[in-house]
Amino acid sequence: VLAKHGITLSELRHCPISEGTSAAKSYDVVFCSKIFFKNFENVGGNTVVIPLKNVMSDKEIEEGLQAAGLLD
C-alpha cells in the first residue's frame, strides 16, 4: 500500500502488544488490531494509531491511512 502511494518506509517493526504500547510514541504510524486499539489511546505526540479488523488487508490499510489524512 505504501509503495503504491510512493511512500518510503524507513522502519517497520512488529512486536507484542505489551512492548508496542510503550514503543508506539517513537513512531509516526502504528497499525494494530481493533481489539487492542484501547491500549494505544494515550500514546500522545504525533503518533497516528490505525486500528484494523484484518491486519493483512491492503484495502483496510489504505482506507485507514486515507481516514487519518496520510494519503493524497
XYZ file of C-alpha atoms in Angstrom:
72
model
C 0.000 0.000 0.000
C 2.788 2.416 0.878
C 4.710 1.695 -2.330
C 1.512 2.190 -4.333
C 1.312 5.731 -2.949
C 5.026 6.489 -3.273
C 5.673 6.430 0.468
C 9.114 5.248 1.501
C 9.131 3.108 4.609
C 12.042 3.977 6.876
C 11.367 1.324 9.508
C 8.909 -1.477 10.083
C 8.596 -3.157 13.433
C 6.419 -5.994 14.627
C 6.218 -6.621 18.353
C 3.998 -7.965 21.142
C 1.223 -5.641 22.302
C 2.898 -5.192 25.699
C 6.001 -3.817 24.011
C 4.116 -1.962 21.296
C 2.155 0.275 23.629
C 5.313 1.679 25.208
C 7.231 1.905 21.905
C 4.374 3.465 19.903
C 5.281 7.057 20.734
C 8.557 6.576 18.842
C 6.727 6.007 15.546
C 4.678 8.123 13.155
C 2.081 5.437 12.431
C 1.019 2.351 14.367
C -1.258 -0.305 12.910
C -2.964 -2.582 15.404
C -5.851 -4.959 15.648
C -9.113 -3.234 16.597
C -9.273 -5.334 19.763
C -6.056 -3.669 21.002
C -6.887 -0.091 19.972
C -7.782 0.993 23.526
C -4.251 0.070 24.610
C -2.959 2.910 22.401
C -5.419 5.652 23.426
C -2.842 7.573 25.443
C 0.131 7.306 23.095
C 0.242 11.073 22.646
C 2.604 13.078 20.497
C 2.190 12.936 16.733
C 1.689 9.172 16.562
C -1.286 8.093 14.459
C -2.830 4.792 15.539
C -4.842 2.977 12.878
C -6.995 0.111 14.131
C -7.659 -2.695 11.666
C -10.127 -5.567 11.670
C -7.874 -7.525 9.303
C -4.215 -6.506 9.616
C -3.443 -8.308 6.345
C -5.980 -6.372 4.265
C -4.412 -3.915 1.817
C -7.808 -2.320 1.295
C -8.343 -1.739 5.010
C -4.812 -0.388 5.495
C -5.317 2.028 2.609
C -8.704 3.135 3.984
C -7.160 3.660 7.428
C -4.351 5.792 6.007
C -6.860 7.837 3.989
C -9.123 8.340 7.012
C -6.108 9.552 9.010
C -5.305 12.086 6.267
C -1.997 10.437 5.417
C -2.690 9.826 1.730
C -3.340 12.363 -1.010
